[in-house]
Short mmCIF file of C-alpha atoms in Angstrom, two decimals:
data_model
loop_
_atom_site.label_atom_id
_atom_site.label_comp_id
_atom_site.label_asym_id
_atom_site.label_seq_id
_atom_site.Cartn_x
_atom_site.Cartn_y
_atom_site.Cartn_z
CA UNK A 1396 -9.19 14.42 -14.85
CA UNK A 1397 -12.86 15.46 -16.01
CA UNK A 1398 -15.28 13.88 -13.06
CA UNK A 1399 -19.22 13.54 -13.13
CA UNK A 1400 -20.83 13.21 -9.64
CA UNK A 1401 -24.80 12.42 -10.42
CA UNK A 1402 -26.36 14.03 -7.47
CA UNK A 1403 -29.95 13.63 -5.67
CA UNK A 1404 -31.20 14.75 -2.54
CA UNK A 1405 -30.38 11.62 -1.02
CA UNK A 1406 -27.40 11.12 1.56
CA UNK A 1407 -25.65 8.19 -1.18
CA UNK A 1408 -25.05 11.91 -3.19
CA UNK A 1409 -23.40 13.12 -0.05
CA UNK A 1410 -21.06 10.37 0.26
CA UNK A 1411 -19.76 10.90 -3.09
CA UNK A 1412 -19.26 14.44 -2.35
CA UNK A 1413 -17.57 13.90 0.71
CA UNK A 1414 -15.29 11.68 -1.14
CA UNK A 1415 -14.28 13.93 -3.80
CA UNK A 1416 -14.03 16.86 -1.15
CA UNK A 1417 -11.77 14.64 0.99
CA UNK A 1418 -8.62 14.04 -1.97
CA UNK A 1419 -6.24 16.77 -1.20
CA UNK A 1420 -5.21 16.82 -4.96
CA UNK A 1421 -5.85 14.72 -7.93
CA UNK A 1422 -2.64 15.03 -9.93
CA UNK A 1423 -0.68 17.77 -11.50
CA UNK A 1424 -3.87 19.97 -12.22
CA UNK A 1425 -6.83 20.45 -10.48
CA UNK A 1426 -9.95 18.04 -11.97
CA UNK A 1427 -12.79 19.73 -13.45
CA UNK A 1428 -16.02 18.57 -11.90
CA UNK A 1429 -19.30 18.29 -13.59
CA UNK A 1430 -22.26 17.99 -10.75
CA UNK A 1431 -25.35 16.94 -12.70
CA UNK A 1432 -28.80 16.75 -11.10
CA UNK A 1433 -31.50 15.27 -13.01
CA UNK A 1434 -35.24 16.23 -12.31
CA UNK A 1435 -37.93 13.74 -13.44
CA UNK A 1436 -40.50 15.33 -15.68
CA UNK A 1437 -43.60 16.39 -14.15
CA UNK A 1438 -46.57 14.17 -15.04
CA UNK A 1439 -48.64 15.42 -18.20
CA UNK A 1440 -51.37 16.45 -16.22
CA UNK A 1441 -49.64 18.46 -13.91
CA UNK A 1442 -47.33 19.87 -16.52
CA UNK A 1443 -50.03 21.12 -18.99
CA UNK A 1444 -51.69 22.45 -15.69
CA UNK A 1445 -48.69 25.09 -14.55
CA UNK A 1446 -47.42 25.53 -17.75
CA UNK A 1447 -44.01 25.30 -19.34
CA UNK A 1448 -42.55 28.32 -17.39
CA UNK A 1449 -43.61 27.67 -14.42
CA UNK A 1450 -42.31 23.89 -14.57
CA UNK A 1451 -39.11 24.94 -15.87
CA UNK A 1452 -38.83 27.41 -12.96
CA UNK A 1453 -39.64 24.68 -10.56
CA UNK A 1454 -36.97 22.25 -11.83
CA UNK A 1455 -34.69 25.20 -11.25
CA UNK A 1456 -35.44 25.78 -7.82
CA UNK A 1457 -35.62 22.02 -6.69
CA UNK A 1458 -32.15 21.08 -8.77
CA UNK A 1459 -30.69 24.47 -6.66
CA UNK A 1460 -31.56 22.81 -3.23
CA UNK A 1461 -29.39 19.64 -4.10
CA UNK A 1462 -26.76 21.65 -6.09
CA UNK A 1463 -26.04 24.59 -4.12
CA UNK A 1464 -24.83 22.47 -0.75
CA UNK A 1465 -22.93 20.35 -3.24
CA UNK A 1466 -20.93 23.16 -4.86
CA UNK A 1467 -20.34 24.91 -1.15
CA UNK A 1468 -18.61 21.92 0.33
CA UNK A 1469 -16.44 21.47 -2.93
CA UNK A 1470 -15.50 25.00 -3.10
CA UNK A 1471 -14.65 24.57 0.74
CA UNK A 1472 -12.29 21.74 0.13
CA UNK A 1473 -10.47 24.20 -2.53
CA UNK A 1474 -12.55 22.29 -5.73
CA UNK A 1475 -14.10 24.54 -8.54
CA UNK A 1476 -16.92 22.23 -9.58
CA UNK A 1477 -19.40 23.56 -12.43
CA UNK A 1478 -23.03 22.52 -11.83
CA UNK A 1479 -25.99 21.61 -14.10
CA UNK A 1480 -29.31 20.18 -14.20
CA UNK A 1481 -31.54 18.38 -16.84
CA UNK A 1482 -34.96 17.06 -16.67
CA UNK A 1483 -35.10 13.34 -18.09
CA UNK A 1484 -34.70 10.05 -17.09
CA UNK A 1485 -31.87 10.02 -14.86
CA UNK A 1486 -29.97 6.79 -16.10
CA UNK A 1487 -30.63 8.17 -19.70
CA UNK A 1488 -29.07 11.89 -19.04
CA UNK A 1489 -25.97 10.51 -17.04
CA UNK A 1490 -24.90 8.22 -19.98
CA UNK A 1491 -25.78 10.80 -22.54
CA UNK A 1492 -23.43 12.93 -20.45
CA UNK A 1493 -20.61 11.20 -20.12
CA UNK A 1494 -20.66 10.40 -23.65
CA UNK A 1495 -20.79 13.92 -24.70
CA UNK A 1496 -18.44 15.59 -22.18
CA UNK A 1497 -15.34 13.27 -22.70
CA UNK A 1498 -15.83 12.20 -18.70
CA UNK A 1499 -12.99 10.42 -17.28
CA UNK A 1500 -14.72 8.94 -14.12
CA UNK A 1501 -18.28 8.81 -12.75
CA UNK A 1502 -18.53 8.71 -9.01
CA UNK A 1503 -22.00 7.95 -7.45
CA UNK A 1504 -23.84 6.77 -4.33
CA UNK A 1505 -25.56 3.53 -4.76
CA UNK A 1506 -29.05 2.92 -3.04
CA UNK A 1507 -28.73 -0.67 -3.40
CA UNK A 1508 -28.81 -3.47 -1.06
CA UNK A 1509 -29.67 -6.57 -2.79
CA UNK A 1510 -28.94 -8.56 -6.13
CA UNK A 1511 -31.68 -10.62 -5.60
CA UNK A 1512 -34.26 -7.82 -6.32
CA UNK A 1513 -31.76 -6.51 -9.11
CA UNK A 1514 -31.04 -3.63 -6.65
CA UNK A 1515 -27.35 -4.42 -6.05
CA UNK A 1516 -26.56 -0.82 -6.87
CA UNK A 1517 -29.68 0.87 -7.59
CA UNK A 1518 -31.54 1.02 -11.04
CA UNK A 1519 -30.05 4.25 -12.09
CA UNK A 1520 -26.37 3.00 -11.27
CA UNK A 1521 -27.27 -0.05 -12.91
CA UNK A 1522 -28.30 1.63 -16.18
CA UNK A 1523 -24.99 3.69 -16.16
CA UNK A 1524 -22.70 0.87 -15.78
CA UNK A 1525 -24.81 -0.95 -18.30
CA UNK A 1526 -24.41 1.92 -20.84
CA UNK A 1527 -21.31 3.57 -20.25
CA UNK A 1528 -17.53 2.72 -21.08
CA UNK A 1529 -15.82 5.08 -18.57
CA UNK A 1530 -14.68 3.76 -15.20
CA UNK A 1531 -17.63 4.33 -12.33
CA UNK A 1532 -16.99 4.55 -8.72
CA UNK A 1533 -19.63 3.30 -6.77
CA UNK A 1534 -19.39 4.08 -3.17
CA UNK A 1535 -21.86 1.77 -0.98
CA UNK A 1536 -21.20 2.81 2.44
CA UNK A 1537 -22.90 5.41 4.79
CA UNK A 1538 -19.36 6.91 5.08
CA UNK A 1539 -16.71 7.71 2.16
CA UNK A 1540 -13.63 6.27 3.03
CA UNK A 1541 -11.53 7.88 5.14
CA UNK A 1542 -8.00 8.72 5.23
CA UNK A 1543 -5.42 11.00 2.62
CA UNK A 1544 -4.11 7.74 1.28
CA UNK A 1545 -6.41 4.75 0.66
CA UNK A 1546 -5.97 0.96 1.00
CA UNK A 1547 -6.99 -0.27 -2.71
CA UNK A 1548 -7.51 -3.84 -3.70
CA UNK A 1549 -7.51 -4.91 -7.06
CA UNK A 1550 -9.13 -8.18 -8.22
CA UNK A 1551 -7.07 -10.03 -10.91
CA UNK A 1552 -8.34 -12.96 -12.85
CA UNK A 1553 -6.07 -13.05 -15.47
CA UNK A 1554 -8.66 -11.67 -18.16
CA UNK A 1555 -8.22 -8.30 -19.89
CA UNK A 1556 -10.70 -6.99 -17.58
CA UNK A 1557 -8.37 -7.55 -14.77
CA UNK A 1558 -5.42 -5.89 -16.55
CA UNK A 1559 -7.65 -3.18 -17.31
CA UNK A 1560 -8.39 -2.61 -13.33
CA UNK A 1561 -4.73 -2.33 -12.74
CA UNK A 1562 -4.25 0.09 -15.97
CA UNK A 1563 -6.77 2.64 -14.17
CA UNK A 1564 -5.13 2.52 -10.79
CA UNK A 1565 -1.72 3.27 -12.38
CA UNK A 1566 -3.43 6.01 -14.60
CA UNK A 1567 -5.15 7.51 -11.67
CA UNK A 1568 -2.87 6.74 -8.98
CA UNK A 1569 -3.68 10.63 -7.40
CA UNK A 1570 -7.47 9.25 -6.71
CA UNK A 1571 -6.01 7.23 -3.77
CA UNK A 1572 -3.56 9.77 -2.34
CA UNK A 1573 -0.10 10.42 -2.21
CA UNK A 1574 0.91 6.98 -0.41
CA UNK A 1575 -1.91 4.53 -0.95
CA UNK A 1576 -1.51 0.98 0.06
CA UNK A 1577 -2.04 -1.02 -3.15
CA UNK A 1578 -3.13 -4.80 -2.90
CA UNK A 1579 -3.19 -7.41 -5.97
CA UNK A 1580 -5.29 -10.18 -5.10
CA UNK A 1581 -6.04 -13.23 -7.12
CA UNK A 1582 -8.16 -16.40 -5.52
CA UNK A 1583 -7.21 -20.01 -7.06
CA UNK A 1584 -9.93 -22.59 -7.16
CA UNK A 1585 -7.93 -25.78 -7.67
CA UNK A 1586 -10.19 -29.14 -8.28
CA UNK A 1587 -8.21 -32.37 -7.27
CA UNK A 1588 -10.03 -33.67 -10.72
CA UNK A 1589 -8.00 -31.47 -13.16
CA UNK A 1590 -4.82 -32.68 -11.75
CA UNK A 1591 -5.56 -36.55 -12.45
CA UNK A 1592 -4.80 -38.10 -16.03
CA UNK A 1593 -8.35 -38.80 -17.95
CA UNK A 1594 -8.36 -42.17 -16.60
CA UNK A 1595 -6.57 -42.37 -12.94
CA UNK A 1596 -7.55 -45.92 -12.76
CA UNK A 1597 -6.10 -47.06 -15.64
CA UNK A 1598 -2.68 -45.41 -15.11
CA UNK A 1599 -2.23 -46.50 -11.59
CA UNK A 1600 -1.16 -43.08 -10.53
CA UNK A 1601 -1.33 -41.87 -7.00
CA UNK A 1602 -3.93 -38.75 -5.58
CA UNK A 1603 -1.99 -35.46 -6.02
CA UNK A 1604 -0.34 -34.77 -2.40
CA UNK A 1605 -0.68 -31.36 -0.65
CA UNK A 1606 2.65 -30.40 -1.62
CA UNK A 1607 1.78 -30.93 -5.37
CA UNK A 1608 -1.84 -29.25 -5.25
CA UNK A 1609 -0.08 -26.24 -3.29
CA UNK A 1610 2.82 -25.96 -5.79
CA UNK A 1611 0.14 -25.95 -8.97
CA UNK A 1612 -2.28 -23.29 -6.89
CA UNK A 1613 1.11 -21.03 -6.44
CA UNK A 1614 2.15 -21.47 -10.06
CA UNK A 1615 -1.67 -20.38 -11.27
CA UNK A 1616 -1.26 -17.12 -8.94
CA UNK A 1617 2.32 -16.23 -9.99
CA UNK A 1618 0.86 -16.61 -13.89
CA UNK A 1619 -1.98 -13.77 -13.22
CA UNK A 1620 -0.13 -11.79 -10.49
CA UNK A 1621 3.66 -11.40 -12.10
CA UNK A 1622 2.36 -9.25 -15.23
CA UNK A 1623 0.85 -6.65 -12.69
CA UNK A 1624 3.55 -6.64 -10.44
CA UNK A 1625 5.92 -5.88 -12.90
CA UNK A 1626 3.57 -3.02 -14.25
CA UNK A 1627 3.54 -1.36 -10.99
CA UNK A 1628 7.21 -2.08 -10.71
CA UNK A 1629 7.84 -0.02 -13.78
CA UNK A 1630 6.20 2.95 -12.75
CA UNK A 1631 7.82 2.58 -9.31
CA UNK A 1632 5.25 1.70 -7.11
CA UNK A 1633 5.33 -1.20 -4.76
CA UNK A 1634 2.46 -3.52 -4.14
CA UNK A 1635 1.22 -6.10 -1.63
CA UNK A 1636 -0.12 -9.38 -2.72
CA UNK A 1637 -2.60 -11.61 -1.30
CA UNK A 1638 -2.89 -15.04 -2.51
CA UNK A 1639 -6.66 -16.59 -1.76
CA UNK A 1640 -7.73 -20.28 -2.17
CA UNK A 1641 -11.23 -21.13 -2.74
CA UNK A 1642 -14.49 -19.68 -4.61
CA UNK A 1643 -13.03 -16.29 -6.17
CA UNK A 1644 -16.27 -14.15 -5.23
CA UNK A 1645 -16.22 -15.53 -1.54
CA UNK A 1646 -12.63 -14.78 -1.17
CA UNK A 1647 -11.95 -11.29 -2.29
CA UNK A 1648 -15.06 -10.50 -0.86
CA UNK A 1649 -14.27 -11.64 2.53
CA UNK A 1650 -10.45 -9.86 2.14
CA UNK A 1651 -11.97 -6.43 1.06
CA UNK A 1652 -14.25 -6.49 4.48
CA UNK A 1653 -11.69 -8.28 6.79
CA UNK A 1654 -8.79 -5.61 5.58
CA UNK A 1655 -10.74 -3.47 5.04
CA UNK A 1656 -10.20 -2.47 1.81
CA UNK A 1657 -11.09 1.49 1.26
CA UNK A 1658 -12.02 0.78 -2.63
CA UNK A 1659 -12.11 -2.33 -4.49
CA UNK A 1660 -11.15 -2.34 -8.20
CA UNK A 1661 -12.81 -4.77 -10.56
CA UNK A 1662 -12.85 -5.21 -14.16
CA UNK A 1663 -16.61 -5.02 -15.65
CA UNK A 1664 -18.07 -6.88 -18.42
CA UNK A 1665 -21.15 -4.47 -18.64
CA UNK A 1666 -23.01 -6.89 -20.87
CA UNK A 1667 -26.68 -5.70 -19.52
CA UNK A 1668 -28.30 -4.18 -16.87
CA UNK A 1669 -30.50 -6.75 -16.20
CA UNK A 1670 -28.93 -9.85 -15.28
CA UNK A 1671 -25.72 -10.93 -13.35
CA UNK A 1672 -23.63 -10.48 -16.47
CA UNK A 1673 -23.29 -6.95 -16.15
CA UNK A 1674 -20.36 -7.26 -14.14
CA UNK A 1675 -19.56 -10.95 -15.07
CA UNK A 1676 -20.63 -13.64 -12.62
CA UNK A 1677 -17.68 -13.38 -10.18
CA UNK A 1678 -17.49 -9.40 -9.86
CA UNK A 1679 -21.17 -9.41 -9.24
CA UNK A 1680 -21.13 -12.05 -6.75
CA UNK A 1681 -18.33 -9.71 -4.75
CA UNK A 1682 -20.25 -7.31 -5.17
CA UNK A 1683 -23.30 -8.97 -3.29
CA UNK A 1684 -21.17 -10.45 -0.74
CA UNK A 1685 -19.53 -7.30 0.75
CA UNK A 1686 -20.12 -3.65 1.08
CA UNK A 1687 -16.74 -2.11 0.56
CA UNK A 1688 -16.93 0.71 -2.69
CA UNK A 1689 -16.34 -0.60 -6.04
CA UNK A 1690 -14.26 1.01 -9.02
CA UNK A 1691 -15.66 -0.70 -11.83
CA UNK A 1692 -13.51 -0.70 -14.83
CA UNK A 1693 -14.67 -1.03 -18.50
CA UNK A 1694 -12.55 -2.22 -21.15
CA UNK A 1695 -12.50 0.77 -24.18
CA UNK A 1696 -14.85 0.55 -27.02
#
């Protein structure tokens, strides 16, 4: 597995390094790890004043201040990262690096705090999510998930995006530890009107009973979860299941916080960086309602 960790001088990057250093093993072979620091270009006037050679030296020096401590921490954990620095727009450079170097997973800390100001993940993270088709783990808490084996939730909605999230967990199970606790999540939002004939007054049929409503909800849950449950069973992995009723974003976010989950895996539509369609409205709302680390999974091109 080939990993990319974009890092800067912030505490959010420290969380990403801490998370990776805490993983005892990531499969049969050690992962390939690229640490990438992107320096913003000097303003044109300053660049002309100091000259190209001095500017390059300055960028290299500044990058070293960020990269060297991260390399030392990962080496202390038995990992062997490669490290690089580039000059340019961070989002563009990171997205280009992903495409050019066959990256399997990007791990980033997030500066974002509020969806209302379009800073749910921070502008660089949003750009990478919108332009890259590889999974992106966004660590959104001051401390990395603790423990050798993690509590992992997979949000399912019956779509190919939910299936892709489950497939990613199966394919990269070592990322979550030797014995992760995996929970399949699906929230059913039943509207009584959907259970009625087109014109109930003409038919004279009674309103659905609570028993009927519950049976309908259970059937809807089973239709979504059963195929995924079978995939994990075939892989020899047991899973837990949580049946939620109500608005999906609210219910899943509440569960992720209360459990608490170490990582929530979500399918991502990735349609654009400037609207809630970045992940799909439900996934975006989940992200806005909880600070659980999110593993965003895109469909292949």
